[in-house]
Amino acid sequence: MGTRRTPLPGVGVQYDISTRDGRHVSVVAHEDGRRFLGFYDPQDPDSCQCTVPLDAEEAAKLASLIAPDSTSPSLAPGEIGLDLITERIAIGPDSPYRGRPLGDTRARTRTGASIVAVLRRTGAHPSPGPDYRLEAGDTLLVVGTREGVSDLADIIAGG
């Protein structure tokens, strides 16, 4: 694998990379932050097959995905890199858990989903314990897999 750097006066710098399998890729880094990726024919390293223009923001995002480091986040804000979701599940008047302690749901044991807060008219109750009594009109803030959260919604509804 080899890399060649070629100054382009008044434009920027061209970086040519030859991969281990013999492919040739170039990046032209313009002084204004724009980048152009060039992909070359493996049979003819002087023949560019296509170019992809990137603005500075696109180039930075691509770079963080290809070679993430500790200073540049590889995930968008709010992404945690796991297949988890957060949903709200209402305690309806017909829920079998209305008036019962949260622990009776056995949510985590049965579904793998966690009830991280209970929202009530009087305010939010984060990290409720198993003795916290649920009331009709409460909303559970739940984190888990799509399947686990869906199963918990069915359980809370009495399904």
mmCIF file with all atom_site columns, C-alpha atoms in Angstrom:
data_model
loop_
_atom_site.group_PDB
_atom_site.id
_atom_site.type_symbol
_atom_site.label_atom_id
_atom_site.label_alt_id
_atom_site.label_comp_id
_atom_site.label_asym_id
_atom_site.label_entity_id
_atom_site.label_seq_id
_atom_site.pdbx_PDB_ins_code
_atom_site.Cartn_x
_atom_site.Cartn_y
_atom_site.Cartn_z
_atom_site.occupancy
_atom_site.B_iso_or_equiv
_atom_site.pdbx_formal_charge
_atom_site.auth_seq_id
_atom_site.auth_comp_id
_atom_site.auth_asym_id
_atom_site.auth_atom_id
_atom_site.pdbx_PDB_model_num
ATOM 1   C CA . MET A 1 1   ? 0.000   0.000   0.000   1.00 0.00 ? 1   MET A CA 1
ATOM 2   C CA . GLY A 1 2   ? 1.486   3.343   -0.981  1.00 0.00 ? 2   GLY A CA 1
ATOM 3   C CA . THR A 1 3   ? 0.559   7.014   -0.675  1.00 0.00 ? 3   THR A CA 1
ATOM 4   C CA . ARG A 1 4   ? 1.817   9.897   -2.792  1.00 0.00 ? 4   ARG A CA 1
ATOM 5   C CA . ARG A 1 5   ? 1.320   13.599  -1.976  1.00 0.00 ? 5   ARG A CA 1
ATOM 6   C CA . THR A 1 6   ? 1.357   16.109  -4.837  1.00 0.00 ? 6   THR A CA 1
ATOM 7   C CA . PRO A 1 7   ? 1.074   19.866  -4.195  1.00 0.00 ? 7   PRO A CA 1
ATOM 8   C CA . LEU A 1 8   ? -1.298  21.622  -6.611  1.00 0.00 ? 8   LEU A CA 1
ATOM 9   C CA . PRO A 1 9   ? -0.304  25.320  -6.486  1.00 0.00 ? 9   PRO A CA 1
ATOM 10  C CA . GLY A 1 10  ? -3.325  27.605  -6.093  1.00 0.00 ? 10  GLY A CA 1
ATOM 11  C CA . VAL A 1 11  ? -5.638  24.588  -5.679  1.00 0.00 ? 11  VAL A CA 1
ATOM 12  C CA . GLY A 1 12  ? -4.519  22.432  -2.757  1.00 0.00 ? 12  GLY A CA 1
ATOM 13  C CA . VAL A 1 13  ? -2.984  18.975  -2.505  1.00 0.00 ? 13  VAL A CA 1
ATOM 14  C CA . GLN A 1 14  ? -3.666  15.682  -4.265  1.00 0.00 ? 14  GLN A CA 1
ATOM 15  C CA . TYR A 1 15  ? -3.202  12.465  -2.307  1.00 0.00 ? 15  TYR A CA 1
ATOM 16  C CA . ASP A 1 16  ? -2.941  9.245   -4.281  1.00 0.00 ? 16  ASP A CA 1
ATOM 17  C CA . ILE A 1 17  ? -3.406  5.937   -2.524  1.00 0.00 ? 17  ILE A CA 1
ATOM 18  C CA . SER A 1 18  ? -2.697  2.518   -3.951  1.00 0.00 ? 18  SER A CA 1
ATOM 19  C CA . THR A 1 19  ? -4.518  -0.186  -2.015  1.00 0.00 ? 19  THR A CA 1
ATOM 20  C CA . ARG A 1 20  ? -3.124  -3.637  -1.293  1.00 0.00 ? 20  ARG A CA 1
ATOM 21  C CA . ASP A 1 21  ? -5.352  -5.122  -4.000  1.00 0.00 ? 21  ASP A CA 1
ATOM 22  C CA . GLY A 1 22  ? -3.905  -2.708  -6.606  1.00 0.00 ? 22  GLY A CA 1
ATOM 23  C CA . ARG A 1 23  ? -6.676  -0.124  -6.769  1.00 0.00 ? 23  ARG A CA 1
ATOM 24  C CA . HIS A 1 24  ? -5.891  3.577   -7.120  1.00 0.00 ? 24  HIS A CA 1
ATOM 25  C CA . VAL A 1 25  ? -7.903  6.211   -5.236  1.00 0.00 ? 25  VAL A CA 1
ATOM 26  C CA . SER A 1 26  ? -7.118  9.901   -5.069  1.00 0.00 ? 26  SER A CA 1
ATOM 27  C CA . VAL A 1 27  ? -8.290  12.750  -2.903  1.00 0.00 ? 27  VAL A CA 1
ATOM 28  C CA . VAL A 1 28  ? -7.859  16.313  -4.092  1.00 0.00 ? 28  VAL A CA 1
ATOM 29  C CA . ALA A 1 29  ? -8.007  18.559  -1.028  1.00 0.00 ? 29  ALA A CA 1
ATOM 30  C CA . HIS A 1 30  ? -8.834  22.091  -2.149  1.00 0.00 ? 30  HIS A CA 1
ATOM 31  C CA . GLU A 1 31  ? -7.685  25.039  -0.047  1.00 0.00 ? 31  GLU A CA 1
ATOM 32  C CA . ASP A 1 32  ? -11.327 26.075  0.528   1.00 0.00 ? 32  ASP A CA 1
ATOM 33  C CA . GLY A 1 33  ? -12.165 22.742  2.253   1.00 0.00 ? 33  GLY A CA 1
ATOM 34  C CA . ARG A 1 34  ? -13.782 20.987  -0.710  1.00 0.00 ? 34  ARG A CA 1
ATOM 35  C CA . ARG A 1 35  ? -12.615 17.483  -1.532  1.00 0.00 ? 35  ARG A CA 1
ATOM 36  C CA . PHE A 1 36  ? -12.869 15.390  -4.671  1.00 0.00 ? 36  PHE A CA 1
ATOM 37  C CA . LEU A 1 37  ? -12.561 11.624  -4.463  1.00 0.00 ? 37  LEU A CA 1
ATOM 38  C CA . GLY A 1 38  ? -11.295 9.974   -7.644  1.00 0.00 ? 38  GLY A CA 1
ATOM 39  C CA . PHE A 1 39  ? -11.626 6.272   -8.402  1.00 0.00 ? 39  PHE A CA 1
ATOM 40  C CA . TYR A 1 40  ? -9.379  4.775   -11.067 1.00 0.00 ? 40  TYR A CA 1
ATOM 41  C CA . ASP A 1 41  ? -9.612  1.748   -13.355 1.00 0.00 ? 41  ASP A CA 1
ATOM 42  C CA . PRO A 1 42  ? -7.481  -1.080  -11.865 1.00 0.00 ? 42  PRO A CA 1
ATOM 43  C CA . GLN A 1 43  ? -6.366  -2.039  -15.404 1.00 0.00 ? 43  GLN A CA 1
ATOM 44  C CA . ASP A 1 44  ? -5.392  1.552   -16.284 1.00 0.00 ? 44  ASP A CA 1
ATOM 45  C CA . PRO A 1 45  ? -4.258  3.557   -13.220 1.00 0.00 ? 45  PRO A CA 1
ATOM 46  C CA . ASP A 1 46  ? -4.285  6.790   -15.251 1.00 0.00 ? 46  ASP A CA 1
ATOM 47  C CA . SER A 1 47  ? -7.958  6.446   -16.230 1.00 0.00 ? 47  SER A CA 1
ATOM 48  C CA . CYS A 1 48  ? -10.321 7.976   -13.661 1.00 0.00 ? 48  CYS A CA 1
ATOM 49  C CA . GLN A 1 49  ? -13.641 6.090   -13.649 1.00 0.00 ? 49  GLN A CA 1
ATOM 50  C CA . CYS A 1 50  ? -15.535 8.636   -11.550 1.00 0.00 ? 50  CYS A CA 1
ATOM 51  C CA . THR A 1 51  ? -15.144 11.526  -9.150  1.00 0.00 ? 51  THR A CA 1
ATOM 52  C CA . VAL A 1 52  ? -17.243 12.419  -6.136  1.00 0.00 ? 52  VAL A CA 1
ATOM 53  C CA . PRO A 1 53  ? -17.241 16.053  -4.960  1.00 0.00 ? 53  PRO A CA 1
ATOM 54  C CA . LEU A 1 54  ? -17.615 16.624  -1.204  1.00 0.00 ? 54  LEU A CA 1
ATOM 55  C CA . ASP A 1 55  ? -17.979 19.897  0.682   1.00 0.00 ? 55  ASP A CA 1
ATOM 56  C CA . ALA A 1 56  ? -15.989 20.364  3.899   1.00 0.00 ? 56  ALA A CA 1
ATOM 57  C CA . GLU A 1 57  ? -18.781 19.028  6.133   1.00 0.00 ? 57  GLU A CA 1
ATOM 58  C CA . GLU A 1 58  ? -19.344 15.946  3.947   1.00 0.00 ? 58  GLU A CA 1
ATOM 59  C CA . ALA A 1 59  ? -15.606 15.237  3.831   1.00 0.00 ? 59  ALA A CA 1
ATOM 60  C CA . ALA A 1 60  ? -15.350 15.499  7.625   1.00 0.00 ? 60  ALA A CA 1
ATOM 61  C CA . LYS A 1 61  ? -18.294 13.132  8.110   1.00 0.00 ? 61  LYS A CA 1
ATOM 62  C CA . LEU A 1 62  ? -16.850 10.603  5.668   1.00 0.00 ? 62  LEU A CA 1
ATOM 63  C CA . ALA A 1 63  ? -13.459 10.817  7.388   1.00 0.00 ? 63  ALA A CA 1
ATOM 64  C CA . SER A 1 64  ? -15.019 10.214  10.817  1.00 0.00 ? 64  SER A CA 1
ATOM 65  C CA . LEU A 1 65  ? -16.788 7.123   9.482   1.00 0.00 ? 65  LEU A CA 1
ATOM 66  C CA . ILE A 1 66  ? -13.697 5.701   7.794   1.00 0.00 ? 66  ILE A CA 1
ATOM 67  C CA . ALA A 1 67  ? -11.196 6.405   10.578  1.00 0.00 ? 67  ALA A CA 1
ATOM 68  C CA . PRO A 1 68  ? -12.928 7.434   13.802  1.00 0.00 ? 68  PRO A CA 1
ATOM 69  C CA . ASP A 1 69  ? -10.769 8.751   16.586  1.00 0.00 ? 69  ASP A CA 1
ATOM 70  C CA . SER A 1 70  ? -11.435 9.846   20.130  1.00 0.00 ? 70  SER A CA 1
ATOM 71  C CA . THR A 1 71  ? -11.831 13.501  19.150  1.00 0.00 ? 71  THR A CA 1
ATOM 72  C CA . SER A 1 72  ? -14.388 13.060  16.378  1.00 0.00 ? 72  SER A CA 1
ATOM 73  C CA . PRO A 1 73  ? -17.637 11.286  17.178  1.00 0.00 ? 73  PRO A CA 1
ATOM 74  C CA . SER A 1 74  ? -18.537 8.614   14.649  1.00 0.00 ? 74  SER A CA 1
ATOM 75  C CA . LEU A 1 75  ? -22.207 8.719   15.573  1.00 0.00 ? 75  LEU A CA 1
ATOM 76  C CA . ALA A 1 76  ? -24.661 11.527  15.170  1.00 0.00 ? 76  ALA A CA 1
ATOM 77  C CA . PRO A 1 77  ? -25.862 13.215  18.361  1.00 0.00 ? 77  PRO A CA 1
ATOM 78  C CA . GLY A 1 78  ? -28.512 11.044  19.982  1.00 0.00 ? 78  GLY A CA 1
ATOM 79  C CA . GLU A 1 79  ? -27.287 7.832   18.345  1.00 0.00 ? 79  GLU A CA 1
ATOM 80  C CA . ILE A 1 80  ? -25.844 5.269   20.680  1.00 0.00 ? 80  ILE A CA 1
ATOM 81  C CA . GLY A 1 81  ? -24.876 2.630   18.183  1.00 0.00 ? 81  GLY A CA 1
ATOM 82  C CA . LEU A 1 82  ? -27.224 -0.015  19.556  1.00 0.00 ? 82  LEU A CA 1
ATOM 83  C CA . ASP A 1 83  ? -30.587 -1.217  18.347  1.00 0.00 ? 83  ASP A CA 1
ATOM 84  C CA . LEU A 1 84  ? -32.414 0.429   21.244  1.00 0.00 ? 84  LEU A CA 1
ATOM 85  C CA . ILE A 1 85  ? -35.449 2.658   21.198  1.00 0.00 ? 85  ILE A CA 1
ATOM 86  C CA . THR A 1 86  ? -37.189 4.847   23.755  1.00 0.00 ? 86  THR A CA 1
ATOM 87  C CA . GLU A 1 87  ? -40.970 4.890   23.887  1.00 0.00 ? 87  GLU A CA 1
ATOM 88  C CA . ARG A 1 88  ? -43.798 6.045   26.091  1.00 0.00 ? 88  ARG A CA 1
ATOM 89  C CA . ILE A 1 89  ? -46.405 3.526   27.194  1.00 0.00 ? 89  ILE A CA 1
ATOM 90  C CA . ALA A 1 90  ? -49.610 4.772   28.799  1.00 0.00 ? 90  ALA A CA 1
ATOM 91  C CA . ILE A 1 91  ? -51.251 3.053   31.754  1.00 0.00 ? 91  ILE A CA 1
ATOM 92  C CA . GLY A 1 92  ? -54.869 2.936   30.661  1.00 0.00 ? 92  GLY A CA 1
ATOM 93  C CA . PRO A 1 93  ? -57.910 2.566   32.935  1.00 0.00 ? 93  PRO A CA 1
ATOM 94  C CA . ASP A 1 94  ? -58.195 -1.104  31.895  1.00 0.00 ? 94  ASP A CA 1
ATOM 95  C CA . SER A 1 95  ? -54.538 -1.988  32.487  1.00 0.00 ? 95  SER A CA 1
ATOM 96  C CA . PRO A 1 96  ? -54.112 -4.961  34.827  1.00 0.00 ? 96  PRO A CA 1
ATOM 97  C CA . TYR A 1 97  ? -51.239 -3.008  36.454  1.00 0.00 ? 97  TYR A CA 1
ATOM 98  C CA . ARG A 1 98  ? -53.316 0.045   37.430  1.00 0.00 ? 98  ARG A CA 1
ATOM 99  C CA . GLY A 1 99  ? -52.987 0.443   41.221  1.00 0.00 ? 99  GLY A CA 1
ATOM 100 C CA . ARG A 1 100 ? -50.250 -2.190  41.440  1.00 0.00 ? 100 ARG A CA 1
ATOM 101 C CA . PRO A 1 101 ? -46.526 -1.852  42.180  1.00 0.00 ? 101 PRO A CA 1
ATOM 102 C CA . LEU A 1 102 ? -44.186 -1.465  39.233  1.00 0.00 ? 102 LEU A CA 1
ATOM 103 C CA . GLY A 1 103 ? -42.340 -4.641  40.259  1.00 0.00 ? 103 GLY A CA 1
ATOM 104 C CA . ASP A 1 104 ? -45.454 -6.695  39.462  1.00 0.00 ? 104 ASP A CA 1
ATOM 105 C CA . THR A 1 105 ? -44.880 -6.012  35.750  1.00 0.00 ? 105 THR A CA 1
ATOM 106 C CA . ARG A 1 106 ? -41.545 -7.898  35.839  1.00 0.00 ? 106 ARG A CA 1
ATOM 107 C CA . ALA A 1 107 ? -40.801 -5.794  32.743  1.00 0.00 ? 107 ALA A CA 1
ATOM 108 C CA . ARG A 1 108 ? -37.066 -6.386  32.463  1.00 0.00 ? 108 ARG A CA 1
ATOM 109 C CA . THR A 1 109 ? -37.305 -10.094 33.267  1.00 0.00 ? 109 THR A CA 1
ATOM 110 C CA . ARG A 1 110 ? -40.125 -10.728 30.788  1.00 0.00 ? 110 ARG A CA 1
ATOM 111 C CA . THR A 1 111 ? -39.098 -8.428  27.920  1.00 0.00 ? 111 THR A CA 1
ATOM 112 C CA . GLY A 1 112 ? -35.575 -7.109  28.468  1.00 0.00 ? 112 GLY A CA 1
ATOM 113 C CA . ALA A 1 113 ? -37.005 -3.563  28.323  1.00 0.00 ? 113 ALA A CA 1
ATOM 114 C CA . SER A 1 114 ? -36.402 -1.174  31.208  1.00 0.00 ? 114 SER A CA 1
ATOM 115 C CA . ILE A 1 115 ? -38.851 1.328   32.689  1.00 0.00 ? 115 ILE A CA 1
ATOM 116 C CA . VAL A 1 116 ? -36.571 4.302   33.292  1.00 0.00 ? 116 VAL A CA 1
ATOM 117 C CA . ALA A 1 117 ? -39.194 6.814   34.457  1.00 0.00 ? 117 ALA A CA 1
ATOM 118 C CA . VAL A 1 118 ? -42.874 7.228   35.188  1.00 0.00 ? 118 VAL A CA 1
ATOM 119 C CA . LEU A 1 119 ? -44.492 10.434  33.991  1.00 0.00 ? 119 LEU A CA 1
ATOM 120 C CA . ARG A 1 120 ? -47.461 11.548  36.057  1.00 0.00 ? 120 ARG A CA 1
ATOM 121 C CA . ARG A 1 121 ? -49.513 14.752  36.025  1.00 0.00 ? 121 ARG A CA 1
ATOM 122 C CA . THR A 1 122 ? -47.654 15.848  39.150  1.00 0.00 ? 122 THR A CA 1
ATOM 123 C CA . GLY A 1 123 ? -44.228 15.388  37.541  1.00 0.00 ? 123 GLY A CA 1
ATOM 124 C CA . ALA A 1 124 ? -41.616 12.927  36.374  1.00 0.00 ? 124 ALA A CA 1
ATOM 125 C CA . HIS A 1 125 ? -40.399 10.123  38.600  1.00 0.00 ? 125 HIS A CA 1
ATOM 126 C CA . PRO A 1 126 ? -37.025 8.906   37.284  1.00 0.00 ? 126 PRO A CA 1
ATOM 127 C CA . SER A 1 127 ? -35.694 5.453   38.172  1.00 0.00 ? 127 SER A CA 1
ATOM 128 C CA . PRO A 1 128 ? -38.820 4.274   39.980  1.00 0.00 ? 128 PRO A CA 1
ATOM 129 C CA . GLY A 1 129 ? -38.318 1.345   42.341  1.00 0.00 ? 129 GLY A CA 1
ATOM 130 C CA . PRO A 1 130 ? -40.321 -1.885  42.281  1.00 0.00 ? 130 PRO A CA 1
ATOM 131 C CA . ASP A 1 131 ? -42.653 -0.572  45.039  1.00 0.00 ? 131 ASP A CA 1
ATOM 132 C CA . TYR A 1 132 ? -43.728 2.483   42.987  1.00 0.00 ? 132 TYR A CA 1
ATOM 133 C CA . ARG A 1 133 ? -47.522 2.216   42.490  1.00 0.00 ? 133 ARG A CA 1
ATOM 134 C CA . LEU A 1 134 ? -48.805 2.762   38.977  1.00 0.00 ? 134 LEU A CA 1
ATOM 135 C CA . GLU A 1 135 ? -51.976 4.762   38.331  1.00 0.00 ? 135 GLU A CA 1
ATOM 136 C CA . ALA A 1 136 ? -54.251 5.136   35.340  1.00 0.00 ? 136 ALA A CA 1
ATOM 137 C CA . GLY A 1 137 ? -52.975 8.102   33.346  1.00 0.00 ? 137 GLY A CA 1
ATOM 138 C CA . ASP A 1 138 ? -49.319 7.391   34.145  1.00 0.00 ? 138 ASP A CA 1
ATOM 139 C CA . THR A 1 139 ? -46.941 7.133   31.214  1.00 0.00 ? 139 THR A CA 1
ATOM 140 C CA . LEU A 1 140 ? -43.980 4.781   31.371  1.00 0.00 ? 140 LEU A CA 1
ATOM 141 C CA . LEU A 1 141 ? -40.765 5.892   29.715  1.00 0.00 ? 141 LEU A CA 1
ATOM 142 C CA . VAL A 1 142 ? -39.277 2.637   28.422  1.00 0.00 ? 142 VAL A CA 1
ATOM 143 C CA . VAL A 1 143 ? -35.924 1.760   26.813  1.00 0.00 ? 143 VAL A CA 1
ATOM 144 C CA . GLY A 1 144 ? -35.280 -1.518  25.024  1.00 0.00 ? 144 GLY A CA 1
ATOM 145 C CA . THR A 1 145 ? -35.253 -3.295  21.722  1.00 0.00 ? 145 THR A CA 1
ATOM 146 C CA . ARG A 1 146 ? -38.189 -2.698  19.376  1.00 0.00 ? 146 ARG A CA 1
ATOM 147 C CA . GLU A 1 147 ? -39.468 -6.210  20.179  1.00 0.00 ? 147 GLU A CA 1
ATOM 148 C CA . GLY A 1 148 ? -39.015 -5.849  23.945  1.00 0.00 ? 148 GLY A CA 1
ATOM 149 C CA . VAL A 1 149 ? -40.795 -2.486  24.078  1.00 0.00 ? 149 VAL A CA 1
ATOM 150 C CA . SER A 1 150 ? -43.632 -3.805  21.928  1.00 0.00 ? 150 SER A CA 1
ATOM 151 C CA . ASP A 1 151 ? -44.003 -6.855  24.188  1.00 0.00 ? 151 ASP A CA 1
ATOM 152 C CA . LEU A 1 152 ? -44.063 -4.618  27.269  1.00 0.00 ? 152 LEU A CA 1
ATOM 153 C CA . ALA A 1 153 ? -46.762 -2.421  25.718  1.00 0.00 ? 153 ALA A CA 1
ATOM 154 C CA . ASP A 1 154 ? -48.867 -5.553  25.197  1.00 0.00 ? 154 ASP A CA 1
ATOM 155 C CA . ILE A 1 155 ? -48.302 -6.675  28.788  1.00 0.00 ? 155 ILE A CA 1
ATOM 156 C CA . ILE A 1 156 ? -49.216 -3.252  30.225  1.00 0.00 ? 156 ILE A CA 1
ATOM 157 C CA . ALA A 1 157 ? -52.353 -3.173  28.083  1.00 0.00 ? 157 ALA A CA 1
ATOM 158 C CA . GLY A 1 158 ? -53.358 -6.588  29.364  1.00 0.00 ? 158 GLY A CA 1
ATOM 159 C CA . GLY A 1 159 ? -52.694 -8.481  26.150  1.00 0.00 ? 159 GLY A CA 1
#
